Amino acid sequence: MTSPMGLEAALPTDSVVTTQLNRVINWARRSSVWPLPFATACCGIELMATACSRFDLARFGAEVMRFSPRQADLLIVAGRVSVKTLPVLQRIYMQMAEPKWVISMGACASTGGVFDTYAVVQGVDQYIPVDVYVPGCPPRPEMLIEGIMAIQRIIDEDNIPRDPTGKRLPLNIALTPNYEVRPQPVPLGIGTPANRTVPAGTPLRG
Ligand code: SF4
């Protein structure tokens, strides 16, 4: 005979749990978001860090990165998108499973960033619907996790906005940075054997 583990150990054996089918479906959906990483530049490195052990996206059930659009429901655009790449991005979006979600990660994906040129798309939301804008250059992994959790909350509440014809509308959630920017420049010091610091630029004495 095996001993009970997990949820069944916490519940009395003769109890019954009732719920609504919608709630179970939404709980399953939000607990198993499968992202497709469309990482074209440096933001992609932070995206990789988000899935690694330090930040561990698996805690939120969204670590199963899929490179096949038909197996993914969350498109994460991380990095600048060139005009030449745009048709690929649009095709990937169209091939993804419904209901699908889009995160625009970083300044380049949302606005073109510093690449104000004719060759770079000045915001992917001009061509595909974006649900969450994650700010930063690059955004920290915590910010990306916050963006994914924003989508999970909407899925959980069964709160998908639609127009009168039933077509899904983008959520248009813009996250705000959750850290305070330190004043710049930060004073630098040089360590000495006596553990004393002297301001940078002080001439060394022989
Ligand atoms: S937003 Fe910054 S970090 Fe991200 S792709 Fe653009 S330049 Fe790189």
PDB file of C-alpha atoms and ligand atoms in Angstrom:
ATOM      1  CA  MET A   1       0.000   0.000   0.000  1.00  0.00           C
ATOM      2  CA  THR A   2       1.382   3.453  -0.918  1.00  0.00           C
ATOM      3  CA  SER A   3       1.174   6.398   1.473  1.00  0.00           C
ATOM      4  CA  PRO A   4      -0.758   9.506   0.260  1.00  0.00           C
ATOM      5  CA  MET A   5       1.339  12.437  -0.961  1.00  0.00           C
ATOM      6  CA  GLY A   6       0.593  16.020  -1.964  1.00  0.00           C
ATOM      7  CA  LEU A   7      -2.987  17.321  -2.161  1.00  0.00           C
ATOM      8  CA  GLU A   8      -4.685  14.044  -1.235  1.00  0.00           C
ATOM      9  CA  ALA A   9      -2.677  13.969   1.994  1.00  0.00           C
ATOM     10  CA  ALA A  10      -4.049  17.375   3.017  1.00  0.00           C
ATOM     11  CA  LEU A  11      -7.707  16.483   2.357  1.00  0.00           C
ATOM     12  CA  PRO A  12      -9.878  14.120   4.361  1.00  0.00           C
ATOM     13  CA  THR A  13     -10.360  10.888   2.408  1.00  0.00           C
ATOM     14  CA  ASP A  14     -14.165  11.020   2.438  1.00  0.00           C
ATOM     15  CA  SER A  15     -14.550  14.611   1.132  1.00  0.00           C
ATOM     16  CA  VAL A  16     -15.791  15.879  -2.220  1.00  0.00           C
ATOM     17  CA  VAL A  17     -14.534  19.042  -3.960  1.00  0.00           C
ATOM     18  CA  THR A  18     -16.920  20.882  -6.259  1.00  0.00           C
ATOM     19  CA  THR A  19     -16.017  23.669  -8.657  1.00  0.00           C
ATOM     20  CA  GLN A  20     -16.968  25.068 -12.052  1.00  0.00           C
ATOM     21  CA  LEU A  21     -15.594  23.633 -15.279  1.00  0.00           C
ATOM     22  CA  ASN A  22     -14.535  27.134 -16.394  1.00  0.00           C
ATOM     23  CA  ARG A  23     -12.447  27.637 -13.270  1.00  0.00           C
ATOM     24  CA  VAL A  24     -10.648  24.333 -13.755  1.00  0.00           C
ATOM     25  CA  ILE A  25      -9.954  25.106 -17.422  1.00  0.00           C
ATOM     26  CA  ASN A  26      -8.662  28.592 -16.615  1.00  0.00           C
ATOM     27  CA  TRP A  27      -6.535  27.240 -13.753  1.00  0.00           C
ATOM     28  CA  ALA A  28      -4.999  24.671 -16.115  1.00  0.00           C
ATOM     29  CA  ARG A  29      -4.453  27.280 -18.831  1.00  0.00           C
ATOM     30  CA  ARG A  30      -2.754  29.820 -16.615  1.00  0.00           C
ATOM     31  CA  SER A  31      -0.607  27.140 -14.982  1.00  0.00           C
ATOM     32  CA  SER A  32       0.728  25.875 -18.301  1.00  0.00           C
ATOM     33  CA  VAL A  33       1.510  28.881 -20.474  1.00  0.00           C
ATOM     34  CA  TRP A  34       3.934  27.745 -23.184  1.00  0.00           C
ATOM     35  CA  PRO A  35       6.084  30.621 -24.477  1.00  0.00           C
ATOM     36  CA  LEU A  36       7.604  30.950 -27.921  1.00  0.00           C
ATOM     37  CA  PRO A  37      10.782  33.048 -27.575  1.00  0.00           C
ATOM     38  CA  PHE A  38      11.228  35.349 -30.572  1.00  0.00           C
ATOM     39  CA  ALA A  39      14.589  36.599 -29.331  1.00  0.00           C
ATOM     40  CA  THR A  40      16.530  38.647 -31.849  1.00  0.00           C
ATOM     41  CA  ALA A  41      18.963  40.636 -29.689  1.00  0.00           C
ATOM     42  CA  CYS A  42      20.333  41.302 -26.201  1.00  0.00           C
ATOM     43  CA  CYS A  43      16.902  41.119 -24.491  1.00  0.00           C
ATOM     44  CA  GLY A  44      17.009  37.428 -25.407  1.00  0.00           C
ATOM     45  CA  ILE A  45      19.816  36.913 -22.884  1.00  0.00           C
ATOM     46  CA  GLU A  46      17.574  38.198 -20.068  1.00  0.00           C
ATOM     47  CA  LEU A  47      14.827  35.946 -21.388  1.00  0.00           C
ATOM     48  CA  MET A  48      17.195  32.980 -21.088  1.00  0.00           C
ATOM     49  CA  ALA A  49      18.155  34.076 -17.566  1.00  0.00           C
ATOM     50  CA  THR A  50      14.460  34.138 -16.632  1.00  0.00           C
ATOM     51  CA  ALA A  51      14.208  30.437 -17.400  1.00  0.00           C
ATOM     52  CA  CYS A  52      17.439  29.535 -15.568  1.00  0.00           C
ATOM     53  CA  SER A  53      17.798  28.471 -11.955  1.00  0.00           C
ATOM     54  CA  ARG A  54      18.271  31.908 -10.355  1.00  0.00           C
ATOM     55  CA  PHE A  55      14.852  33.199 -11.451  1.00  0.00           C
ATOM     56  CA  ASP A  56      13.267  29.858 -12.317  1.00  0.00           C
ATOM     57  CA  LEU A  57      10.274  30.593 -14.520  1.00  0.00           C
ATOM     58  CA  ALA A  58       9.153  27.020 -13.826  1.00  0.00           C
ATOM     59  CA  ARG A  59       7.736  28.276 -10.505  1.00  0.00           C
ATOM     60  CA  PHE A  60       5.003  29.914 -12.587  1.00  0.00           C
ATOM     61  CA  GLY A  61       4.444  26.988 -14.927  1.00  0.00           C
ATOM     62  CA  ALA A  62       5.700  28.907 -17.969  1.00  0.00           C
ATOM     63  CA  GLU A  63       9.139  27.440 -18.578  1.00  0.00           C
ATOM     64  CA  VAL A  64       8.268  25.088 -21.431  1.00  0.00           C
ATOM     65  CA  MET A  65       9.764  27.108 -24.287  1.00  0.00           C
ATOM     66  CA  ARG A  66       8.446  25.940 -27.624  1.00  0.00           C
ATOM     67  CA  PHE A  67       9.992  26.733 -30.988  1.00  0.00           C
ATOM     68  CA  SER A  68       6.983  25.462 -32.880  1.00  0.00           C
ATOM     69  CA  PRO A  69       4.172  28.048 -33.002  1.00  0.00           C
ATOM     70  CA  ARG A  70       1.477  25.382 -33.040  1.00  0.00           C
ATOM     71  CA  GLN A  71       2.605  24.245 -29.578  1.00  0.00           C
ATOM     72  CA  ALA A  72       2.865  27.732 -28.042  1.00  0.00           C
ATOM     73  CA  ASP A  73       0.339  30.250 -26.722  1.00  0.00           C
ATOM     74  CA  LEU A  74       2.595  33.088 -25.488  1.00  0.00           C
ATOM     75  CA  LEU A  75       4.765  34.964 -27.983  1.00  0.00           C
ATOM     76  CA  ILE A  76       7.619  36.857 -26.303  1.00  0.00           C
ATOM     77  CA  VAL A  77       9.204  39.349 -28.704  1.00  0.00           C
ATOM     78  CA  ALA A  78      12.602  40.109 -27.177  1.00  0.00           C
ATOM     79  CA  GLY A  79      14.734  42.478 -29.192  1.00  0.00           C
ATOM     80  CA  ARG A  80      14.534  44.628 -32.272  1.00  0.00           C
ATOM     81  CA  VAL A  81      12.632  43.373 -35.285  1.00  0.00           C
ATOM     82  CA  SER A  82      13.859  44.333 -38.722  1.00  0.00           C
ATOM     83  CA  VAL A  83      11.456  45.026 -41.579  1.00  0.00           C
ATOM     84  CA  LYS A  84      12.875  41.993 -43.339  1.00  0.00           C
ATOM     85  CA  THR A  85      12.072  39.750 -40.334  1.00  0.00           C
ATOM     86  CA  LEU A  86       8.569  41.107 -39.829  1.00  0.00           C
ATOM     87  CA  PRO A  87       6.753  38.656 -42.168  1.00  0.00           C
ATOM     88  CA  VAL A  88       8.297  35.775 -40.209  1.00  0.00           C
ATOM     89  CA  LEU A  89       7.015  37.230 -36.919  1.00  0.00           C
ATOM     90  CA  GLN A  90       3.529  37.705 -38.373  1.00  0.00           C
ATOM     91  CA  ARG A  91       3.433  34.162 -39.726  1.00  0.00           C
ATOM     92  CA  ILE A  92       4.520  32.737 -36.378  1.00  0.00           C
ATOM     93  CA  TYR A  93       1.794  34.728 -34.607  1.00  0.00           C
ATOM     94  CA  MET A  94      -0.867  33.497 -37.020  1.00  0.00           C
ATOM     95  CA  GLN A  95       0.191  29.862 -36.567  1.00  0.00           C
ATOM     96  CA  MET A  96       0.043  29.922 -32.746  1.00  0.00           C
ATOM     97  CA  ALA A  97      -2.676  28.155 -30.768  1.00  0.00           C
ATOM     98  CA  GLU A  98      -5.714  30.104 -29.500  1.00  0.00           C
ATOM     99  CA  PRO A  99      -6.170  31.723 -27.039  1.00  0.00           C
ATOM    100  CA  LYS A 100      -2.763  33.323 -27.570  1.00  0.00           C
ATOM    101  CA  TRP A 101      -0.911  36.148 -25.908  1.00  0.00           C
ATOM    102  CA  VAL A 102       1.910  38.509 -26.825  1.00  0.00           C
ATOM    103  CA  ILE A 103       4.556  40.189 -24.661  1.00  0.00           C
ATOM    104  CA  SER A 104       6.686  42.973 -26.114  1.00  0.00           C
ATOM    105  CA  MET A 105       9.901  42.765 -24.095  1.00  0.00           C
ATOM    106  CA  GLY A 106      12.189  45.781 -23.972  1.00  0.00           C
ATOM    107  CA  ALA A 107      12.431  49.171 -25.614  1.00  0.00           C
ATOM    108  CA  CYS A 108      13.404  47.830 -29.038  1.00  0.00           C
ATOM    109  CA  ALA A 109      10.400  45.537 -29.443  1.00  0.00           C
ATOM    110  CA  SER A 110       7.981  48.191 -28.144  1.00  0.00           C
ATOM    111  CA  THR A 111       9.347  51.297 -29.887  1.00  0.00           C
ATOM    112  CA  GLY A 112      12.431  50.438 -31.937  1.00  0.00           C
ATOM    113  CA  GLY A 113      14.582  51.675 -29.039  1.00  0.00           C
ATOM    114  CA  VAL A 114      17.689  53.515 -30.103  1.00  0.00           C
ATOM    115  CA  PHE A 115      17.403  52.048 -33.606  1.00  0.00           C
ATOM    116  CA  ASP A 116      15.458  54.878 -35.181  1.00  0.00           C
ATOM    117  CA  THR A 117      16.099  53.733 -38.740  1.00  0.00           C
ATOM    118  CA  TYR A 118      14.031  52.745 -41.754  1.00  0.00           C
ATOM    119  CA  ALA A 119      15.214  49.125 -41.405  1.00  0.00           C
ATOM    120  CA  VAL A 120      13.859  48.532 -37.888  1.00  0.00           C
ATOM    121  CA  VAL A 121      10.180  48.218 -36.943  1.00  0.00           C
ATOM    122  CA  GLN A 122       9.308  51.095 -34.586  1.00  0.00           C
ATOM    123  CA  GLY A 123       7.061  48.994 -32.346  1.00  0.00           C
ATOM    124  CA  VAL A 124       5.749  45.517 -33.103  1.00  0.00           C
ATOM    125  CA  ASP A 125       2.257  46.577 -31.966  1.00  0.00           C
ATOM    126  CA  GLN A 126       1.861  48.252 -35.338  1.00  0.00           C
ATOM    127  CA  TYR A 127       1.705  44.778 -36.895  1.00  0.00           C
ATOM    128  CA  ILE A 128       0.588  42.266 -34.233  1.00  0.00           C
ATOM    129  CA  PRO A 129      -1.621  42.793 -31.147  1.00  0.00           C
ATOM    130  CA  VAL A 130       0.478  43.234 -27.991  1.00  0.00           C
ATOM    131  CA  ASP A 131      -0.957  42.328 -24.575  1.00  0.00           C
ATOM    132  CA  VAL A 132       1.836  43.390 -22.218  1.00  0.00           C
ATOM    133  CA  TYR A 133       4.661  45.869 -22.677  1.00  0.00           C
ATOM    134  CA  VAL A 134       7.670  45.110 -20.465  1.00  0.00           C
ATOM    135  CA  PRO A 135       9.891  48.209 -20.145  1.00  0.00           C
ATOM    136  CA  GLY A 136      13.666  48.292 -19.907  1.00  0.00           C
ATOM    137  CA  CYS A 137      16.845  48.049 -21.935  1.00  0.00           C
ATOM    138  CA  PRO A 138      17.015  45.224 -21.164  1.00  0.00           C
ATOM    139  CA  PRO A 139      14.212  44.479 -18.692  1.00  0.00           C
ATOM    140  CA  ARG A 140      15.328  42.454 -15.701  1.00  0.00           C
ATOM    141  CA  PRO A 141      13.999  38.882 -15.447  1.00  0.00           C
ATOM    142  CA  GLU A 142      11.716  39.970 -12.578  1.00  0.00           C
ATOM    143  CA  MET A 143       9.999  42.418 -14.928  1.00  0.00           C
ATOM    144  CA  LEU A 144       9.405  39.721 -17.521  1.00  0.00           C
ATOM    145  CA  ILE A 145       7.980  37.427 -14.831  1.00  0.00           C
ATOM    146  CA  GLU A 146       5.690  40.286 -13.764  1.00  0.00           C
ATOM    147  CA  GLY A 147       4.504  40.550 -17.385  1.00  0.00           C
ATOM    148  CA  ILE A 148       3.773  36.828 -17.573  1.00  0.00           C
ATOM    149  CA  MET A 149       1.924  36.976 -14.249  1.00  0.00           C
ATOM    150  CA  ALA A 150      -0.207  39.863 -15.551  1.00  0.00           C
ATOM    151  CA  ILE A 151      -1.391  37.588 -18.357  1.00  0.00           C
ATOM    152  CA  GLN A 152      -1.937  34.694 -15.944  1.00  0.00           C
ATOM    153  CA  ARG A 153      -4.169  36.898 -13.795  1.00  0.00           C
ATOM    154  CA  ILE A 154      -6.320  37.754 -16.816  1.00  0.00           C
ATOM    155  CA  ILE A 155      -6.596  34.064 -17.787  1.00  0.00           C
ATOM    156  CA  ASP A 156      -7.499  33.155 -14.197  1.00  0.00           C
ATOM    157  CA  GLU A 157     -10.287  35.723 -14.072  1.00  0.00           C
ATOM    158  CA  ASP A 158     -11.614  34.582 -17.467  1.00  0.00           C
ATOM    159  CA  ASN A 159     -11.381  38.221 -18.401  1.00  0.00           C
ATOM    160  CA  ILE A 160     -10.429  38.091 -22.078  1.00  0.00           C
ATOM    161  CA  PRO A 161     -11.581  41.346 -23.726  1.00  0.00           C
ATOM    162  CA  ARG A 162     -13.501  40.929 -26.977  1.00  0.00           C
ATOM    163  CA  ASP A 163     -15.130  43.305 -29.419  1.00  0.00           C
ATOM    164  CA  PRO A 164     -18.860  43.032 -30.283  1.00  0.00           C
ATOM    165  CA  THR A 165     -18.062  40.539 -33.048  1.00  0.00           C
ATOM    166  CA  GLY A 166     -16.275  38.210 -30.607  1.00  0.00           C
ATOM    167  CA  LYS A 167     -12.759  39.045 -31.837  1.00  0.00           C
ATOM    168  CA  ARG A 168     -10.201  39.146 -29.041  1.00  0.00           C
ATOM    169  CA  LEU A 169      -8.743  42.565 -28.237  1.00  0.00           C
ATOM    170  CA  PRO A 170      -5.159  43.139 -27.008  1.00  0.00           C
ATOM    171  CA  LEU A 171      -4.872  43.737 -23.251  1.00  0.00           C
ATOM    172  CA  ASN A 172      -2.589  46.792 -23.671  1.00  0.00           C
ATOM    173  CA  ILE A 173      -0.994  46.455 -20.227  1.00  0.00           C
ATOM    174  CA  ALA A 174       2.108  48.626 -19.764  1.00  0.00           C
ATOM    175  CA  LEU A 175       4.162  47.616 -16.735  1.00  0.00           C
ATOM    176  CA  THR A 176       5.932  50.278 -14.707  1.00  0.00           C
ATOM    177  CA  PRO A 177       9.456  49.645 -13.398  1.00  0.00           C
ATOM    178  CA  ASN A 178       9.416  48.358  -9.813  1.00  0.00           C
ATOM    179  CA  TYR A 179      12.832  49.691  -8.817  1.00  0.00           C
ATOM    180  CA  GLU A 180      14.266  53.108  -8.030  1.00  0.00           C
ATOM    181  CA  VAL A 181      16.911  54.436 -10.372  1.00  0.00           C
ATOM    182  CA  ARG A 182      20.097  55.355  -8.492  1.00  0.00           C
ATOM    183  CA  PRO A 183      21.494  58.858  -9.084  1.00  0.00           C
ATOM    184  CA  GLN A 184      24.255  58.889 -11.689  1.00  0.00           C
ATOM    185  CA  PRO A 185      27.188  59.022 -11.707  1.00  0.00           C
ATOM    186  CA  VAL A 186      27.711  56.714  -8.722  1.00  0.00           C
ATOM    187  CA  PRO A 187      30.842  57.829  -6.779  1.00  0.00           C
ATOM    188  CA  LEU A 188      33.690  55.378  -7.270  1.00  0.00           C
ATOM    189  CA  GLY A 189      36.415  54.589  -4.771  1.00  0.00           C
ATOM    190  CA  ILE A 190      39.716  52.764  -4.888  1.00  0.00           C
ATOM    191  CA  GLY A 191      40.360  50.166  -2.189  1.00  0.00           C
ATOM    192  CA  THR A 192      43.687  50.374  -0.333  1.00  0.00           C
ATOM    193  CA  PRO A 193      45.433  47.786   1.857  1.00  0.00           C
ATOM    194  CA  ALA A 194      44.110  49.638   4.903  1.00  0.00           C
ATOM    195  CA  ASN A 195      40.565  49.153   3.574  1.00  0.00           C
ATOM    196  CA  ARG A 196      40.324  52.890   3.118  1.00  0.00           C
ATOM    197  CA  THR A 197      38.677  54.284  -0.012  1.00  0.00           C
ATOM    198  CA  VAL A 198      39.881  57.339  -1.863  1.00  0.00           C
ATOM    199  CA  PRO A 199      37.987  59.094  -4.648  1.00  0.00           C
ATOM    200  CA  ALA A 200      38.748  57.987  -8.190  1.00  0.00           C
ATOM    201  CA  GLY A 201      41.295  60.245  -9.894  1.00  0.00           C
ATOM    202  CA  THR A 202      43.347  60.920  -6.738  1.00  0.00           C
ATOM    203  CA  PRO A 203      47.031  60.780  -7.768  1.00  0.00           C
ATOM    204  CA  LEU A 204      48.927  57.805  -6.329  1.00  0.00           C
ATOM    205  CA  ARG A 205      51.835  58.613  -4.011  1.00  0.00           C
ATOM    206  CA  GLY A 206      55.035  56.632  -4.259  1.00  0.00           C
TER     207      GLY A 206
HETATM  208  S1  SF4 B   1      15.893  46.964 -25.539  1.00  0.00           S
HETATM  209 FE1  SF4 B   1      18.090  47.196 -25.100  1.00  0.00          FE
HETATM  210  S2  SF4 B   1      18.724  45.171 -24.348  1.00  0.00           S
HETATM  211 FE2  SF4 B   1      16.742  44.890 -25.444  1.00  0.00          FE
HETATM  212  S3  SF4 B   1      17.313  44.384 -27.553  1.00  0.00           S
HETATM  213 FE3  SF4 B   1      17.060  46.611 -27.444  1.00  0.00          FE
HETATM  214  S4  SF4 B   1      19.130  47.385 -27.084  1.00  0.00           S
HETATM  215 FE4  SF4 B   1      19.153  45.206 -26.572  1.00  0.00          FE
END
